[in-house]
């Protein structure tokens, strides 16, 4: 076992070394270039000759100087090999091709009689491109292998001592990774909300599938910085772009679509906290509904191949502002058509995500406080982050249904979840003494459902995914008119908040009034 001092010294050494790797690669680059000249003379003249011993000695060193100058100008000595992706490799390669042409031109200009044979120059150019880029690729692999510093979690998930498998035993979900790799190999994928709990896990899985280009969009500087810091250490051959942008800014998103030309858009950005959105319905409407509508419109205008909207079980028979705003967005996605293939992925709670029940309970237990339970019979469907994001990606290969849900087993009673956590933290304490019943919060239902009225359930090519069919409940024209009515009362005043909430929950897009939604019974479909 190494001592802490030895670990610190080793860590300090690698930190020092990693920071100087780019400039240290000057030496192997010079060796590659000089070896290219040696090989060229060997192939051209049939014997090994050092460049300075030939009649082209001066021109040979001028050529080497041009190549070195091109590498310096390319900025390759300011960039760590771990941060070099496909675009950087291509850019350095173009500089080396330019150096080949410039070196021939310069040697002719200095002394036409002293130009090395064309065969030598051709071999040098080929060796330079292959050798210099291979040095970077090798250094990148070596740094990845030697790196021992812990990375921040890519998924942004809270660390939990209790895993979903402890509550719902089920087989791991497998996705068709080879098919997804092949599907994404020539596609540009744009992810909104990329720095959030779902978006960051989705981004991590996408990087491992190696799409041609990946654009990760989030409005949070902190979340996007953490995501970039984590993903830059992953092996990825495509272009990786991190974009700070608000999905509610239609003009800015239009610019992003124009510059990146995405083929696939995965829309995860949303507000997700039920009681908080009850107090801020206008923000919920702008972020969850209007932003989704604008994004779908941009997909249609920019000929995006696929648009996937990530929704929630709270959109079925909604009893909350959050659920109603997601339901509206689902309805609008159903009106999509033309060149853009639109689909909705609807699932329940994601276990252990930021702000969800498990991290909140563990914070309370760490402080020795009782766990607040709304009702002993309250229950929810749960998925692990990896399951949720893997199955979102799997739906890219499906084209038979407008909406998809996942088999998640039976819903879990929140009280049972609390008891299991208490048993883990305080094994000798009666769980009932650590539970406090606080009553249902605004917008909460006792249970959620995943299948709406009028939807029929069908199996798909994947055993863990079910497809939902049903006629679109409203036309785009009806929805547009309803969105205008909602927009007209979207202001922060108390009176406007109440009017907006009533319109969201009690008025259908066709103008019909509805009664206050009640909590549905759990679905009879085996999930």
PDB file of C-alpha atoms in Angstrom, residues 60-327:
ATOM      1  CA  UNK A  60      16.038  19.393 -46.552  1.00  0.00           C
ATOM      2  CA  UNK A  61      16.375  21.445 -43.383  1.00  0.00           C
ATOM      3  CA  UNK A  62      14.340  24.258 -44.939  1.00  0.00           C
ATOM      4  CA  UNK A  63      11.588  21.715 -45.596  1.00  0.00           C
ATOM      5  CA  UNK A  64      11.741  20.479 -41.992  1.00  0.00           C
ATOM      6  CA  UNK A  65      11.473  24.088 -40.774  1.00  0.00           C
ATOM      7  CA  UNK A  66       8.335  24.636 -42.851  1.00  0.00           C
ATOM      8  CA  UNK A  67       6.690  21.544 -41.338  1.00  0.00           C
ATOM      9  CA  UNK A  68       7.579  22.587 -37.782  1.00  0.00           C
ATOM     10  CA  UNK A  69       6.293  26.118 -38.430  1.00  0.00           C
ATOM     11  CA  UNK A  70       3.024  24.655 -39.756  1.00  0.00           C
ATOM     12  CA  UNK A  71       2.595  22.536 -36.628  1.00  0.00           C
ATOM     13  CA  UNK A  72       3.233  25.536 -34.380  1.00  0.00           C
ATOM     14  CA  UNK A  73       0.769  27.649 -36.361  1.00  0.00           C
ATOM     15  CA  UNK A  74      -1.880  24.909 -36.133  1.00  0.00           C
ATOM     16  CA  UNK A  75      -1.921  25.321 -32.348  1.00  0.00           C
ATOM     17  CA  UNK A  76      -1.270  21.625 -31.754  1.00  0.00           C
ATOM     18  CA  UNK A  77       1.326  22.430 -29.068  1.00  0.00           C
ATOM     19  CA  UNK A  78      -1.256  24.322 -27.025  1.00  0.00           C
ATOM     20  CA  UNK A  79      -3.838  21.533 -26.995  1.00  0.00           C
ATOM     21  CA  UNK A  80      -3.709  18.417 -24.825  1.00  0.00           C
ATOM     22  CA  UNK A  81      -4.021  15.191 -26.841  1.00  0.00           C
ATOM     23  CA  UNK A  82      -6.898  14.203 -24.536  1.00  0.00           C
ATOM     24  CA  UNK A  83      -8.915  17.143 -25.904  1.00  0.00           C
ATOM     25  CA  UNK A  84      -8.213  16.350 -29.550  1.00  0.00           C
ATOM     26  CA  UNK A  85     -11.227  15.004 -31.402  1.00  0.00           C
ATOM     27  CA  UNK A  86     -11.938  14.373 -35.056  1.00  0.00           C
ATOM     28  CA  UNK A  87     -12.127  18.046 -36.023  1.00  0.00           C
ATOM     29  CA  UNK A  88      -8.727  18.811 -34.412  1.00  0.00           C
ATOM     30  CA  UNK A  89      -7.082  15.829 -36.125  1.00  0.00           C
ATOM     31  CA  UNK A  90      -8.484  16.957 -39.480  1.00  0.00           C
ATOM     32  CA  UNK A  91      -7.331  20.537 -38.899  1.00  0.00           C
ATOM     33  CA  UNK A  92      -3.738  19.474 -38.099  1.00  0.00           C
ATOM     34  CA  UNK A  93      -3.787  17.193 -41.133  1.00  0.00           C
ATOM     35  CA  UNK A  94      -4.761  20.124 -43.363  1.00  0.00           C
ATOM     36  CA  UNK A  95      -1.898  22.209 -41.964  1.00  0.00           C
ATOM     37  CA  UNK A  96       0.534  19.399 -42.802  1.00  0.00           C
ATOM     38  CA  UNK A  97      -0.835  19.153 -46.345  1.00  0.00           C
ATOM     39  CA  UNK A  98      -0.343  22.901 -46.644  1.00  0.00           C
ATOM     40  CA  UNK A  99       3.227  22.519 -45.338  1.00  0.00           C
ATOM     41  CA  UNK A 100       3.953  19.973 -48.080  1.00  0.00           C
ATOM     42  CA  UNK A 101       2.894  22.390 -50.834  1.00  0.00           C
ATOM     43  CA  UNK A 102       4.581  25.394 -49.214  1.00  0.00           C
ATOM     44  CA  UNK A 103       7.886  23.548 -48.702  1.00  0.00           C
ATOM     45  CA  UNK A 104       8.098  22.662 -52.408  1.00  0.00           C
ATOM     46  CA  UNK A 105       7.297  26.255 -53.392  1.00  0.00           C
ATOM     47  CA  UNK A 106       9.892  27.729 -51.011  1.00  0.00           C
ATOM     48  CA  UNK A 107      12.688  25.395 -52.086  1.00  0.00           C
ATOM     49  CA  UNK A 108      12.036  26.268 -55.715  1.00  0.00           C
ATOM     50  CA  UNK A 109      12.062  29.969 -54.848  1.00  0.00           C
ATOM     51  CA  UNK A 110      15.334  29.754 -52.869  1.00  0.00           C
ATOM     52  CA  UNK A 111      17.298  27.529 -55.265  1.00  0.00           C
ATOM     53  CA  UNK A 112      15.529  25.572 -58.029  1.00  0.00           C
ATOM     54  CA  UNK A 113      18.597  23.373 -58.462  1.00  0.00           C
ATOM     55  CA  UNK A 114      18.587  22.358 -54.785  1.00  0.00           C
ATOM     56  CA  UNK A 115      15.035  20.946 -54.623  1.00  0.00           C
ATOM     57  CA  UNK A 116      14.953  17.394 -53.197  1.00  0.00           C
ATOM     58  CA  UNK A 117      13.501  14.742 -55.525  1.00  0.00           C
ATOM     59  CA  UNK A 118       9.744  14.630 -55.721  1.00  0.00           C
ATOM     60  CA  UNK A 119       9.697  11.075 -54.420  1.00  0.00           C
ATOM     61  CA  UNK A 120      11.469  12.193 -51.242  1.00  0.00           C
ATOM     62  CA  UNK A 121       8.985  15.024 -50.736  1.00  0.00           C
ATOM     63  CA  UNK A 122       6.017  12.706 -51.291  1.00  0.00           C
ATOM     64  CA  UNK A 123       7.281  10.174 -48.749  1.00  0.00           C
ATOM     65  CA  UNK A 124       7.989  12.953 -46.228  1.00  0.00           C
ATOM     66  CA  UNK A 125       4.487  14.389 -46.629  1.00  0.00           C
ATOM     67  CA  UNK A 126       2.852  11.000 -46.099  1.00  0.00           C
ATOM     68  CA  UNK A 127       5.039  10.113 -43.096  1.00  0.00           C
ATOM     69  CA  UNK A 128       4.418  13.555 -41.561  1.00  0.00           C
ATOM     70  CA  UNK A 129       0.635  13.238 -41.700  1.00  0.00           C
ATOM     71  CA  UNK A 130       0.462   9.635 -40.515  1.00  0.00           C
ATOM     72  CA  UNK A 131       3.270   9.948 -37.953  1.00  0.00           C
ATOM     73  CA  UNK A 132       2.339  13.245 -36.300  1.00  0.00           C
ATOM     74  CA  UNK A 133      -1.338  12.300 -35.969  1.00  0.00           C
ATOM     75  CA  UNK A 134      -0.410   8.819 -34.721  1.00  0.00           C
ATOM     76  CA  UNK A 135       1.764  10.398 -32.018  1.00  0.00           C
ATOM     77  CA  UNK A 136      -1.279  12.380 -30.819  1.00  0.00           C
ATOM     78  CA  UNK A 137      -3.555   9.343 -30.925  1.00  0.00           C
ATOM     79  CA  UNK A 138      -1.024   7.288 -28.968  1.00  0.00           C
ATOM     80  CA  UNK A 139      -0.485  10.044 -26.406  1.00  0.00           C
ATOM     81  CA  UNK A 140      -4.235  10.379 -25.930  1.00  0.00           C
ATOM     82  CA  UNK A 141      -4.640   6.651 -25.281  1.00  0.00           C
ATOM     83  CA  UNK A 142      -1.675   6.650 -22.897  1.00  0.00           C
ATOM     84  CA  UNK A 143      -3.005   9.593 -20.911  1.00  0.00           C
ATOM     85  CA  UNK A 144      -6.412   7.953 -20.620  1.00  0.00           C
ATOM     86  CA  UNK A 145      -4.773   4.759 -19.368  1.00  0.00           C
ATOM     87  CA  UNK A 146      -2.511   6.483 -16.842  1.00  0.00           C
ATOM     88  CA  UNK A 147      -5.099   8.915 -15.509  1.00  0.00           C
ATOM     89  CA  UNK A 148      -5.986   8.011 -11.924  1.00  0.00           C
ATOM     90  CA  UNK A 149      -7.744  11.209 -10.842  1.00  0.00           C
ATOM     91  CA  UNK A 150     -11.434  10.673 -10.052  1.00  0.00           C
ATOM     92  CA  UNK A 151     -13.797  12.278 -12.529  1.00  0.00           C
ATOM     93  CA  UNK A 152     -17.047  13.958 -11.596  1.00  0.00           C
ATOM     94  CA  UNK A 153     -20.072  11.778 -12.320  1.00  0.00           C
ATOM     95  CA  UNK A 154     -21.149  12.327 -15.924  1.00  0.00           C
ATOM     96  CA  UNK A 155     -24.762  11.803 -15.156  1.00  0.00           C
ATOM     97  CA  UNK A 156     -25.150  14.455 -12.478  1.00  0.00           C
ATOM     98  CA  UNK A 157     -26.896  11.891 -10.317  1.00  0.00           C
ATOM     99  CA  UNK A 158     -26.836  12.154  -6.570  1.00  0.00           C
ATOM    100  CA  UNK A 159     -24.922   9.403  -4.825  1.00  0.00           C
ATOM    101  CA  UNK A 160     -27.332   7.071  -3.102  1.00  0.00           C
ATOM    102  CA  UNK A 161     -26.658   4.147  -0.831  1.00  0.00           C
ATOM    103  CA  UNK A 162     -29.899   2.429  -1.822  1.00  0.00           C
ATOM    104  CA  UNK A 163     -30.175   1.252  -5.411  1.00  0.00           C
ATOM    105  CA  UNK A 164     -33.327   0.687  -7.406  1.00  0.00           C
ATOM    106  CA  UNK A 165     -32.430  -3.001  -7.716  1.00  0.00           C
ATOM    107  CA  UNK A 166     -32.837  -3.279  -3.919  1.00  0.00           C
ATOM    108  CA  UNK A 167     -36.518  -2.364  -4.280  1.00  0.00           C
ATOM    109  CA  UNK A 168     -37.536  -3.657  -7.708  1.00  0.00           C
ATOM    110  CA  UNK A 169     -35.619  -6.785  -8.706  1.00  0.00           C
ATOM    111  CA  UNK A 170     -35.580  -7.026 -12.487  1.00  0.00           C
ATOM    112  CA  UNK A 171     -33.162  -8.035 -15.184  1.00  0.00           C
ATOM    113  CA  UNK A 172     -30.826  -5.355 -16.572  1.00  0.00           C
ATOM    114  CA  UNK A 173     -32.188  -3.658 -19.666  1.00  0.00           C
ATOM    115  CA  UNK A 174     -30.096  -4.234 -22.775  1.00  0.00           C
ATOM    116  CA  UNK A 175     -30.117  -1.922 -25.775  1.00  0.00           C
ATOM    117  CA  UNK A 176     -28.947  -2.692 -29.309  1.00  0.00           C
ATOM    118  CA  UNK A 177     -25.655  -0.817 -29.135  1.00  0.00           C
ATOM    119  CA  UNK A 178     -24.272  -2.033 -32.510  1.00  0.00           C
ATOM    120  CA  UNK A 179     -27.438  -0.931 -34.304  1.00  0.00           C
ATOM    121  CA  UNK A 180     -27.426   2.434 -32.508  1.00  0.00           C
ATOM    122  CA  UNK A 181     -23.749   2.965 -33.329  1.00  0.00           C
ATOM    123  CA  UNK A 182     -24.463   2.285 -36.982  1.00  0.00           C
ATOM    124  CA  UNK A 183     -27.554   4.526 -36.946  1.00  0.00           C
ATOM    125  CA  UNK A 184     -25.720   7.466 -35.325  1.00  0.00           C
ATOM    126  CA  UNK A 185     -22.399   7.124 -37.161  1.00  0.00           C
ATOM    127  CA  UNK A 186     -23.219   9.788 -39.754  1.00  0.00           C
ATOM    128  CA  UNK A 187     -25.707  11.851 -37.747  1.00  0.00           C
ATOM    129  CA  UNK A 188     -25.546  15.038 -35.715  1.00  0.00           C
ATOM    130  CA  UNK A 189     -27.436  14.784 -32.408  1.00  0.00           C
ATOM    131  CA  UNK A 190     -28.588  17.801 -30.394  1.00  0.00           C
ATOM    132  CA  UNK A 191     -29.607  17.329 -26.733  1.00  0.00           C
ATOM    133  CA  UNK A 192     -31.456  20.031 -24.814  1.00  0.00           C
ATOM    134  CA  UNK A 193     -31.177  20.153 -21.036  1.00  0.00           C
ATOM    135  CA  UNK A 194     -27.896  18.295 -21.448  1.00  0.00           C
ATOM    136  CA  UNK A 195     -26.557  19.341 -18.057  1.00  0.00           C
ATOM    137  CA  UNK A 196     -29.546  18.051 -16.101  1.00  0.00           C
ATOM    138  CA  UNK A 197     -30.018  14.679 -14.474  1.00  0.00           C
ATOM    139  CA  UNK A 198     -31.456  12.942 -17.534  1.00  0.00           C
ATOM    140  CA  UNK A 199     -29.647  15.028 -20.139  1.00  0.00           C
ATOM    141  CA  UNK A 200     -26.177  14.399 -18.726  1.00  0.00           C
ATOM    142  CA  UNK A 201     -26.677  10.632 -18.493  1.00  0.00           C
ATOM    143  CA  UNK A 202     -28.091  10.685 -22.008  1.00  0.00           C
ATOM    144  CA  UNK A 203     -25.044  12.651 -23.204  1.00  0.00           C
ATOM    145  CA  UNK A 204     -22.670  10.166 -21.579  1.00  0.00           C
ATOM    146  CA  UNK A 205     -24.379   7.248 -23.313  1.00  0.00           C
ATOM    147  CA  UNK A 206     -24.358   9.099 -26.635  1.00  0.00           C
ATOM    148  CA  UNK A 207     -20.606   9.708 -26.390  1.00  0.00           C
ATOM    149  CA  UNK A 208     -20.081   5.976 -25.965  1.00  0.00           C
ATOM    150  CA  UNK A 209     -22.146   5.383 -29.137  1.00  0.00           C
ATOM    151  CA  UNK A 210     -19.889   7.757 -31.115  1.00  0.00           C
ATOM    152  CA  UNK A 211     -22.274   9.809 -33.298  1.00  0.00           C
ATOM    153  CA  UNK A 212     -20.734  11.975 -36.015  1.00  0.00           C
ATOM    154  CA  UNK A 213     -21.369  15.190 -34.077  1.00  0.00           C
ATOM    155  CA  UNK A 214     -22.884  15.949 -30.672  1.00  0.00           C
ATOM    156  CA  UNK A 215     -24.265  19.351 -29.634  1.00  0.00           C
ATOM    157  CA  UNK A 216     -25.114  19.585 -25.924  1.00  0.00           C
ATOM    158  CA  UNK A 217     -27.326  22.525 -24.945  1.00  0.00           C
ATOM    159  CA  UNK A 218     -28.109  23.815 -21.468  1.00  0.00           C
ATOM    160  CA  UNK A 219     -28.946  27.178 -19.909  1.00  0.00           C
ATOM    161  CA  UNK A 220     -26.984  26.431 -16.724  1.00  0.00           C
ATOM    162  CA  UNK A 221     -23.335  27.429 -16.962  1.00  0.00           C
ATOM    163  CA  UNK A 222     -22.445  25.318 -13.911  1.00  0.00           C
ATOM    164  CA  UNK A 223     -24.142  22.159 -15.175  1.00  0.00           C
ATOM    165  CA  UNK A 224     -22.654  22.506 -18.638  1.00  0.00           C
ATOM    166  CA  UNK A 225     -19.175  23.112 -17.212  1.00  0.00           C
ATOM    167  CA  UNK A 226     -19.423  19.948 -15.089  1.00  0.00           C
ATOM    168  CA  UNK A 227     -20.647  17.976 -18.077  1.00  0.00           C
ATOM    169  CA  UNK A 228     -17.850  19.227 -20.308  1.00  0.00           C
ATOM    170  CA  UNK A 229     -15.218  18.514 -17.668  1.00  0.00           C
ATOM    171  CA  UNK A 230     -16.469  14.947 -17.426  1.00  0.00           C
ATOM    172  CA  UNK A 231     -17.065  14.154 -21.106  1.00  0.00           C
ATOM    173  CA  UNK A 232     -13.789  15.636 -22.339  1.00  0.00           C
ATOM    174  CA  UNK A 233     -12.037  12.730 -20.636  1.00  0.00           C
ATOM    175  CA  UNK A 234     -14.099  10.179 -22.576  1.00  0.00           C
ATOM    176  CA  UNK A 235     -12.938   8.661 -25.823  1.00  0.00           C
ATOM    177  CA  UNK A 236     -14.968  10.177 -28.639  1.00  0.00           C
ATOM    178  CA  UNK A 237     -14.040  10.505 -32.319  1.00  0.00           C
ATOM    179  CA  UNK A 238     -16.671  13.025 -33.396  1.00  0.00           C
ATOM    180  CA  UNK A 239     -17.186  16.745 -32.890  1.00  0.00           C
ATOM    181  CA  UNK A 240     -18.357  17.653 -29.383  1.00  0.00           C
ATOM    182  CA  UNK A 241     -19.849  21.101 -28.817  1.00  0.00           C
ATOM    183  CA  UNK A 242     -21.151  22.505 -25.518  1.00  0.00           C
ATOM    184  CA  UNK A 243     -23.657  25.325 -26.038  1.00  0.00           C
ATOM    185  CA  UNK A 244     -25.020  27.661 -23.370  1.00  0.00           C
ATOM    186  CA  UNK A 245     -28.490  28.531 -24.611  1.00  0.00           C
ATOM    187  CA  UNK A 246     -32.037  28.894 -23.312  1.00  0.00           C
ATOM    188  CA  UNK A 247     -34.519  26.711 -25.197  1.00  0.00           C
ATOM    189  CA  UNK A 248     -37.115  29.436 -24.613  1.00  0.00           C
ATOM    190  CA  UNK A 249     -35.100  31.801 -26.832  1.00  0.00           C
ATOM    191  CA  UNK A 250     -36.448  30.871 -30.263  1.00  0.00           C
ATOM    192  CA  UNK A 251     -34.045  33.166 -32.137  1.00  0.00           C
ATOM    193  CA  UNK A 252     -30.982  31.759 -30.398  1.00  0.00           C
ATOM    194  CA  UNK A 253     -32.123  28.170 -30.936  1.00  0.00           C
ATOM    195  CA  UNK A 254     -32.747  28.971 -34.606  1.00  0.00           C
ATOM    196  CA  UNK A 255     -29.112  30.083 -34.885  1.00  0.00           C
ATOM    197  CA  UNK A 256     -27.966  26.862 -33.205  1.00  0.00           C
ATOM    198  CA  UNK A 257     -30.010  24.757 -35.620  1.00  0.00           C
ATOM    199  CA  UNK A 258     -28.637  26.687 -38.575  1.00  0.00           C
ATOM    200  CA  UNK A 259     -25.022  26.256 -37.453  1.00  0.00           C
ATOM    201  CA  UNK A 260     -25.195  22.603 -36.338  1.00  0.00           C
ATOM    202  CA  UNK A 261     -27.841  21.224 -38.742  1.00  0.00           C
ATOM    203  CA  UNK A 262     -28.907  18.422 -36.363  1.00  0.00           C
ATOM    204  CA  UNK A 263     -30.353  15.183 -37.701  1.00  0.00           C
ATOM    205  CA  UNK A 264     -31.725  14.061 -34.327  1.00  0.00           C
ATOM    206  CA  UNK A 265     -33.030  16.292 -31.503  1.00  0.00           C
ATOM    207  CA  UNK A 266     -33.554  14.832 -28.020  1.00  0.00           C
ATOM    208  CA  UNK A 267     -35.556  17.315 -25.952  1.00  0.00           C
ATOM    209  CA  UNK A 268     -35.073  16.719 -22.210  1.00  0.00           C
ATOM    210  CA  UNK A 269     -35.065  20.343 -20.979  1.00  0.00           C
ATOM    211  CA  UNK A 270     -37.986  20.941 -18.603  1.00  0.00           C
ATOM    212  CA  UNK A 271     -39.035  22.101 -15.179  1.00  0.00           C
ATOM    213  CA  UNK A 272     -39.863  19.014 -13.106  1.00  0.00           C
ATOM    214  CA  UNK A 273     -40.668  20.088  -9.520  1.00  0.00           C
ATOM    215  CA  UNK A 274     -44.428  19.737  -9.006  1.00  0.00           C
ATOM    216  CA  UNK A 275     -45.118  22.010  -5.976  1.00  0.00           C
ATOM    217  CA  UNK A 276     -42.740  24.698  -7.245  1.00  0.00           C
ATOM    218  CA  UNK A 277     -44.463  24.838 -10.629  1.00  0.00           C
ATOM    219  CA  UNK A 278     -47.826  25.186  -8.867  1.00  0.00           C
ATOM    220  CA  UNK A 279     -46.510  28.524  -7.595  1.00  0.00           C
ATOM    221  CA  UNK A 280     -45.019  29.524 -10.965  1.00  0.00           C
ATOM    222  CA  UNK A 281     -47.427  28.362 -13.690  1.00  0.00           C
ATOM    223  CA  UNK A 282     -46.300  30.990 -16.199  1.00  0.00           C
ATOM    224  CA  UNK A 283     -42.703  29.734 -16.056  1.00  0.00           C
ATOM    225  CA  UNK A 284     -43.856  26.135 -16.309  1.00  0.00           C
ATOM    226  CA  UNK A 285     -45.904  27.031 -19.394  1.00  0.00           C
ATOM    227  CA  UNK A 286     -43.041  28.911 -21.047  1.00  0.00           C
ATOM    228  CA  UNK A 287     -40.419  26.262 -20.359  1.00  0.00           C
ATOM    229  CA  UNK A 288     -42.366  23.026 -20.675  1.00  0.00           C
ATOM    230  CA  UNK A 289     -44.905  23.923 -23.366  1.00  0.00           C
ATOM    231  CA  UNK A 290     -43.894  26.945 -25.415  1.00  0.00           C
ATOM    232  CA  UNK A 291     -40.232  25.982 -25.616  1.00  0.00           C
ATOM    233  CA  UNK A 292     -41.200  22.480 -26.767  1.00  0.00           C
ATOM    234  CA  UNK A 293     -43.554  23.887 -29.398  1.00  0.00           C
ATOM    235  CA  UNK A 294     -40.873  26.265 -30.677  1.00  0.00           C
ATOM    236  CA  UNK A 295     -38.335  23.456 -30.786  1.00  0.00           C
ATOM    237  CA  UNK A 296     -40.649  21.215 -32.795  1.00  0.00           C
ATOM    238  CA  UNK A 297     -41.292  24.075 -35.228  1.00  0.00           C
ATOM    239  CA  UNK A 298     -37.554  24.586 -35.672  1.00  0.00           C
ATOM    240  CA  UNK A 299     -37.108  20.868 -36.335  1.00  0.00           C
ATOM    241  CA  UNK A 300     -39.676  21.077 -39.111  1.00  0.00           C
ATOM    242  CA  UNK A 301     -38.156  24.248 -40.571  1.00  0.00           C
ATOM    243  CA  UNK A 302     -34.617  22.819 -40.548  1.00  0.00           C
ATOM    244  CA  UNK A 303     -35.602  19.366 -41.891  1.00  0.00           C
ATOM    245  CA  UNK A 304     -34.509  17.476 -38.773  1.00  0.00           C
ATOM    246  CA  UNK A 305     -34.977  13.723 -39.277  1.00  0.00           C
ATOM    247  CA  UNK A 306     -36.144  12.857 -35.744  1.00  0.00           C
ATOM    248  CA  UNK A 307     -37.513  14.775 -32.778  1.00  0.00           C
ATOM    249  CA  UNK A 308     -37.893  12.923 -29.465  1.00  0.00           C
ATOM    250  CA  UNK A 309     -39.817  14.623 -26.675  1.00  0.00           C
ATOM    251  CA  UNK A 310     -39.111  13.310 -23.176  1.00  0.00           C
ATOM    252  CA  UNK A 311     -42.323  13.446 -21.147  1.00  0.00           C
ATOM    253  CA  UNK A 312     -43.615  12.166 -17.821  1.00  0.00           C
ATOM    254  CA  UNK A 313     -46.420  10.070 -16.356  1.00  0.00           C
ATOM    255  CA  UNK A 314     -47.660  13.306 -14.760  1.00  0.00           C
ATOM    256  CA  UNK A 315     -48.943  14.297 -18.221  1.00  0.00           C
ATOM    257  CA  UNK A 316     -51.608  11.566 -18.033  1.00  0.00           C
ATOM    258  CA  UNK A 317     -54.803  12.860 -16.406  1.00  0.00           C
ATOM    259  CA  UNK A 318     -52.793  15.773 -14.978  1.00  0.00           C
ATOM    260  CA  UNK A 319     -53.583  17.117 -11.533  1.00  0.00           C
ATOM    261  CA  UNK A 320     -50.723  19.626 -11.547  1.00  0.00           C
ATOM    262  CA  UNK A 321     -49.528  22.570 -13.591  1.00  0.00           C
ATOM    263  CA  UNK A 322     -46.416  20.624 -14.444  1.00  0.00           C
ATOM    264  CA  UNK A 323     -48.420  17.677 -15.765  1.00  0.00           C
ATOM    265  CA  UNK A 324     -50.768  19.927 -17.744  1.00  0.00           C
ATOM    266  CA  UNK A 325     -47.906  21.782 -19.435  1.00  0.00           C
ATOM    267  CA  UNK A 326     -46.271  18.489 -20.419  1.00  0.00           C
ATOM    268  CA  UNK A 327     -49.600  17.128 -21.677  1.00  0.00           C
TER     269      UNK A 327
END
